[in-house]
Coordinates of C-alpha atoms and ligand atoms in Angstrom, one line a residue:
X1 CA 142.0 94.0 121.1
X2 CA 138.4 92.9 121.3
X3 CA 135.8 94.8 119.3
X4 CA 133.8 96.8 121.7
X5 CA 130.1 95.7 121.9
X6 CA 127.8 98.5 121.1
X7 CA 124.6 97.9 123.1
X8 CA 121.3 98.3 121.2
X9 CA 119.2 100.9 122.9
X10 CA 116.4 99.0 124.7
X11 CA 113.9 101.9 124.2
X12 CA 113.4 104.4 121.5
X13 CA 111.0 107.4 121.5
X14 CA 109.8 109.0 118.3
X15 CA 107.8 112.2 117.8
X16 CA 105.7 112.4 114.6
X17 CA 103.6 115.3 113.3
X18 CA 100.1 115.6 111.8
X19 CA 99.7 117.1 108.3
X20 CA 97.5 119.7 106.7
X21 CA 96.8 119.5 102.9
X22 CA 97.3 123.0 101.7
X23 CA 96.1 121.7 98.4
X24 CA 94.4 118.4 97.6
X25 CA 93.7 118.1 93.9
X26 CA 91.9 114.8 93.2
X27 CA 91.5 113.0 89.8
X28 CA 89.2 110.1 88.8
X29 CA 89.9 106.8 90.5
X30 CA 92.6 104.5 88.9
X31 CA 92.2 100.9 88.1
X32 CA 93.3 100.0 91.7
X33 CA 90.6 102.2 93.2
X34 CA 93.1 104.8 94.4
X35 CA 92.7 108.4 93.3
X36 CA 95.6 110.2 91.6
X37 CA 96.5 113.3 93.5
X38 CA 98.4 116.5 93.5
X39 CA 98.8 117.3 97.2
X40 CA 100.8 120.0 99.0
X41 CA 101.5 118.7 102.4
X42 CA 102.6 120.7 105.4
X43 CA 103.6 119.0 108.6
X44 CA 102.3 120.8 111.7
X45 CA 103.0 120.9 115.4
X46 CA 100.3 118.6 116.5
X47 CA 102.2 115.4 117.4
X48 CA 101.9 111.7 118.4
X49 CA 104.7 110.1 120.4
X50 CA 105.5 106.4 119.9
X51 CA 107.8 104.6 122.4
X52 CA 109.2 101.3 121.3
X53 CA 110.7 99.0 124.0
X54 CA 112.6 95.8 123.3
X55 CA 110.9 92.7 124.8
X56 CA 112.2 89.2 125.6
X57 CA 109.8 87.5 123.3
X58 CA 108.9 87.8 119.6
X59 CA 105.5 89.5 120.5
X60 CA 104.4 92.8 119.2
X61 CA 102.1 94.6 121.7
X62 CA 100.5 97.9 121.6
X63 CA 99.0 100.3 124.1
X64 CA 97.5 103.7 123.3
X65 CA 96.7 106.8 125.4
X66 CA 95.5 110.3 124.8
X67 CA 93.2 111.9 122.2
X68 CA 90.6 109.4 121.0
X69 CA 92.9 106.4 121.9
X70 CA 90.0 104.3 123.3
X71 CA 88.4 104.1 119.9
X72 CA 91.4 102.3 118.2
X73 CA 92.2 98.6 118.0
X74 CA 95.5 97.5 119.4
X75 CA 96.0 94.4 117.3
X76 CA 97.0 93.9 113.6
X77 CA 94.2 96.2 112.6
X78 CA 96.3 99.1 113.9
X79 CA 98.6 100.6 111.3
X80 CA 101.4 101.0 113.8
X81 CA 101.3 97.3 114.7
X82 CA 101.3 96.4 111.0
X83 CA 104.3 98.8 110.5
X84 CA 106.4 96.9 113.1
X85 CA 105.4 93.5 111.6
X86 CA 106.2 94.6 108.1
X87 CA 109.6 95.9 109.0
X88 CA 110.4 92.7 110.8
X89 CA 109.2 90.5 108.0
X90 CA 111.1 92.5 105.5
X91 CA 114.5 92.9 107.2
X92 CA 114.9 90.6 110.2
X93 CA 112.4 87.8 109.8
X94 CA 114.5 85.1 111.6
X95 CA 115.8 86.9 114.7
X96 CA 112.8 86.4 117.0
X97 CA 112.5 90.2 117.7
X98 CA 109.5 91.7 119.5
X99 CA 108.5 95.1 120.6
X100 CA 106.2 96.9 123.0
X101 CA 104.7 99.9 121.3
X102 CA 103.2 102.7 123.4
X103 CA 101.5 105.5 121.5
X104 CA 100.6 108.8 123.1
X105 CA 98.0 110.4 120.7
X106 CA 97.8 114.2 120.2
X107 CA 96.6 113.9 116.6
X108 CA 92.8 113.5 116.3
X109 CA 91.6 110.1 115.3
X110 CA 89.8 109.9 111.9
X111 CA 90.3 113.7 111.7
X112 CA 91.8 114.0 108.2
X113 CA 95.3 114.9 109.7
X114 CA 96.9 111.5 109.0
X115 CA 97.1 110.4 112.6
X116 CA 97.1 106.6 111.8
X117 CA 99.8 107.1 109.1
X118 CA 101.8 109.2 111.6
X119 CA 101.9 106.3 114.1
X120 CA 102.9 103.9 111.4
X121 CA 105.8 106.2 110.3
X122 CA 106.9 106.5 113.9
X123 CA 106.7 102.7 114.5
X124 CA 108.8 102.1 111.4
X125 CA 111.5 104.6 112.5
X126 CA 111.5 103.5 116.2
X127 CA 111.7 99.7 115.5
X128 CA 114.3 100.2 112.8
X129 CA 116.6 101.8 115.5
X130 CA 115.5 99.5 118.3
X131 CA 116.1 96.3 116.2
X132 CA 119.2 97.8 114.6
X133 CA 117.7 97.2 111.2
X134 CA 119.9 98.1 108.3
X135 CA 117.3 100.2 106.3
X136 CA 118.0 103.5 104.6
X137 CA 115.4 106.2 104.4
X138 CA 114.4 105.2 100.9
X139 CA 113.6 101.7 102.1
X140 CA 111.6 103.0 105.0
X141 CA 109.7 105.3 102.6
X142 CA 108.9 102.2 100.4
X143 CA 107.6 100.3 103.4
X144 CA 105.7 103.3 104.4
X145 CA 104.0 103.6 101.0
X146 CA 102.9 99.9 101.3
X147 CA 101.2 100.8 104.7
X148 CA 99.3 103.9 103.5
X149 CA 99.4 106.8 101.1
X150 CA 100.2 109.3 103.8
X151 CA 102.9 107.4 105.7
X152 CA 105.9 108.6 103.6
X153 CA 105.1 112.2 104.2
X154 CA 104.9 111.6 108.0
X155 CA 108.5 110.2 107.7
X156 CA 109.6 113.2 105.6
X157 CA 107.8 116.2 107.1
X158 CA 108.3 119.8 106.3
X159 CA 106.6 120.9 103.1
X160 CA 106.2 118.6 100.0
X161 CA 104.3 118.0 96.9
X162 CA 102.8 114.6 96.7
X163 CA 101.7 112.9 93.5
X164 CA 100.7 109.3 92.6
X165 CA 98.3 108.4 95.4
X166 CA 100.1 110.9 97.6
X167 CA 103.2 108.8 98.3
X168 CA 105.6 110.2 95.6
X169 CA 107.1 113.2 97.3
X170 CA 109.2 116.2 96.3
X171 CA 110.2 118.5 99.1
X172 CA 109.4 122.2 98.4
X173 CA 110.9 125.4 99.4
X174 CA 109.1 127.1 102.3
X175 CA 110.0 130.3 104.0
X176 CA 108.7 131.4 107.4
X177 CA 106.2 129.8 109.7
X178 CA 102.6 129.5 109.1
X179 CA 100.0 129.7 112.0
X180 CA 96.9 127.7 112.0
X181 CA 93.8 127.2 114.1
X182 CA 92.5 123.6 113.9
X183 CA 89.0 122.8 115.0
X184 CA 88.5 119.2 115.9
X185 CA 85.1 117.5 115.5
X186 CA 83.1 115.2 117.8
X187 CA 82.9 112.4 115.3
X188 CA 85.4 111.2 112.7
X189 CA 84.9 110.8 108.9
X190 CA 85.9 107.7 107.0
X191 CA 88.4 108.5 104.3
X192 CA 87.1 105.8 101.9
X193 CA 83.6 107.1 102.4
X194 CA 84.6 110.7 101.5
X195 CA 86.5 109.5 98.4
X196 CA 83.3 107.5 97.4
X197 CA 81.1 110.5 97.8
X198 CA 83.6 112.5 95.8
X199 CA 83.2 110.0 92.9
X200 CA 79.4 110.1 93.3
X201 CA 79.4 113.9 93.0
X202 CA 81.4 113.6 89.8
X203 CA 84.0 116.2 90.8
X204 CA 87.2 114.7 89.4
X205 CA 89.8 117.2 88.5
X206 CA 91.2 116.9 84.9
X207 CA 94.6 118.6 85.6
X208 CA 96.5 117.4 88.6
X209 CA 98.7 120.4 89.5
X210 CA 99.0 122.4 92.6
X211 CA 97.0 125.7 92.5
X212 CA 98.6 128.6 90.6
X213 CA 100.6 130.7 92.9
X214 CA 100.7 128.3 95.9
X215 CA 104.3 127.3 95.7
X216 CA 105.4 130.8 95.0
X217 CA 103.5 132.1 98.1
X218 CA 105.2 129.4 100.2
X219 CA 108.6 130.2 98.8
X220 CA 108.0 133.9 99.5
X221 CA 106.7 133.2 103.1
X222 CA 103.5 135.1 102.4
X223 CA 100.4 133.8 104.4
X224 CA 98.0 136.1 102.7
X225 CA 99.0 135.0 99.3
X226 CA 98.9 131.4 100.5
X227 CA 95.4 131.9 101.9
X228 CA 94.1 132.9 98.5
X229 CA 95.3 129.6 97.0
X230 CA 94.2 127.0 99.5
X231 CA 92.2 124.2 97.8
X232 CA 90.7 120.9 98.9
X233 CA 88.8 119.0 96.3
X234 CA 87.5 116.6 98.9
X235 CA 85.8 119.5 100.9
X236 CA 82.5 119.3 98.9
X237 CA 82.2 115.6 99.6
X238 CA 83.1 116.1 103.3
X239 CA 80.5 118.8 103.5
X240 CA 77.9 116.7 101.8
X241 CA 78.4 114.0 104.4
X242 CA 78.7 116.6 107.3
X243 CA 76.8 119.8 106.4
X244 CA 77.5 121.2 109.9
X245 CA 81.1 121.7 108.8
X246 CA 79.9 124.6 106.7
X247 CA 79.0 126.5 109.9
X248 CA 82.5 125.7 111.3
X249 CA 84.1 127.2 108.2
X250 CA 81.9 130.3 108.4
X251 CA 82.7 130.7 112.1
X252 CA 86.5 130.6 111.4
X253 CA 86.3 133.3 108.8
X254 CA 84.1 135.5 111.0
X255 CA 86.5 135.0 113.8
X256 CA 89.3 136.6 111.7
X257 CA 91.1 133.8 109.9
X258 CA 92.6 134.6 106.4
X259 CA 91.0 131.4 105.0
X260 CA 89.6 128.1 106.2
X261 CA 89.6 124.6 104.7
X262 CA 88.5 121.1 105.6
X263 CA 91.7 119.2 106.4
X264 CA 92.2 116.2 104.0
X265 CA 89.1 114.0 104.1
X266 CA 87.9 115.9 107.3
X267 CA 86.2 116.5 109.6
X268 CA 88.9 118.7 111.1
X269 CA 88.9 122.3 109.8
X270 CA 92.1 124.2 109.5
X271 CA 92.1 128.1 109.5
X272 CA 95.2 130.0 108.4
X273 CA 96.0 133.1 110.4
X274 CA 98.1 136.1 109.5
X275 CA 100.5 135.4 112.4
X276 CA 100.8 133.7 115.8
X277 CA 98.9 136.4 117.7
X278 CA 96.0 136.4 115.2
X279 CA 95.9 132.6 115.5
X280 CA 95.5 132.9 119.3
X281 CA 92.8 135.5 118.8
X282 CA 90.9 133.4 116.3
X283 CA 91.2 130.3 118.5
X284 CA 89.9 132.3 121.5
X285 CA 86.8 133.5 119.6
X286 CA 86.0 130.0 118.3
X287 CA 86.4 128.5 121.7
X288 CA 84.2 131.2 123.3
X289 CA 81.6 130.5 120.6
X290 CA 81.7 126.8 121.4
X291 CA 82.6 125.8 117.8
X292 CA 83.8 122.2 117.4
X293 CA 84.9 119.8 120.2
X294 CA 88.4 121.2 120.7
X295 CA 90.2 124.2 119.1
X296 CA 94.1 124.2 118.9
X297 CA 96.7 126.6 117.6
X298 CA 99.4 124.9 115.6
X299 CA 102.3 125.9 113.4
X300 CA 104.1 124.6 110.4
X301 CA 106.2 123.4 108.7
X302 CA 107.9 121.0 111.3
X303 CA 110.2 118.1 110.8
X304 CA 108.9 114.5 110.1
X305 CA 109.2 111.6 112.4
X306 CA 112.3 112.0 114.6
X307 CA 114.0 110.4 117.5
X308 CA 113.5 112.3 120.8
X309 CA 114.8 109.8 123.3
Ligands
LIG1 O1 96.4 104.8 101.5 P1 95.5 104.7 102.6 O2 95.2 103.3 103.1 O3 95.8 105.7 103.7 O4 94.1 105.2 102.0 C1 92.9 105.0 102.7 C2 91.7 105.0 101.8 O5 91.5 106.2 101.2 C3 91.9 104.0 100.6 O6 91.5 102.7 100.9 C4 91.1 104.7 99.5 O7 89.7 104.4 99.7 C5 91.2 106.2 99.8 N1 92.3 106.8 99.0 C6 92.1 107.0 97.6 N2 93.0 107.6 96.9 C7 94.2 108.0 97.4 C8 94.4 107.8 98.8 C9 93.4 107.2 99.6 O8 91.0 106.6 97.1 N3 95.1 108.6 96.7

């Protein structure tokens, strides 16, 4: 009997989440310029969607729509494009494969929520299925780390402790669901610029560990205890570059959030609420007060990059 031919799906759609750093403890730069970190990542329900469609040529093309898409390049400067090219060069260099990538952005661009890394993670997963690449999750993780420090977490999702430059991950126990209000800003902040200012301010942490009590609060599912332990070492550098963010942080606390923090290298600010209904109230007050460009309610943890169609 002839072996049945299993058709390769000509189109794969992947959803991928943004992240919030609940803790970002940052040391002095290493020899390669990167900063050693202890980062507690939570994936949240603000997502991009990447659709990969098989094409008849060996071309990689990219189109983007949605939140801030017009600001982004659609050639090899785009991390999602580079992800597809790296996957092909590593696993299937001689098969003449190409792809049309379409990215629908919901994650703010240059917002400190790893939107570019999320797209790279989604492109890796989508193209590996589309091209029927024989790569296991560890191999995708390794390629992800080559593309950017936050790409491996976008593949993994959930809650994890990141060390090294953020790419070495250990999943952590998390109970319950945490409700956040994120306030997006008009203009992005450059991650390298924020790290440089951090160095200039001489703020390097000596001990690279998550804040005391944070992992216990997450394991217990206690948002109030978690709120007391949120820590972002890059916040001072982001506020130095964007003093207006201090007003945003004040506004969130006044609106009833348990705590507020700059997300990653900013300028997005994330406010933890006691529960979903409090998050909706806080978001309503911030919107009414005209704080930021856009206010969104999100929840975490959510899964990492996953196929949805
Ligand atoms: O790894 P990724 O390309 O996402 O990092 C973007 C920039 O952020 C790096 O070029 C570097 O300037 C800075 N960075 C850092 N230390 C890290 C992660 C990122 O200095 N651990």
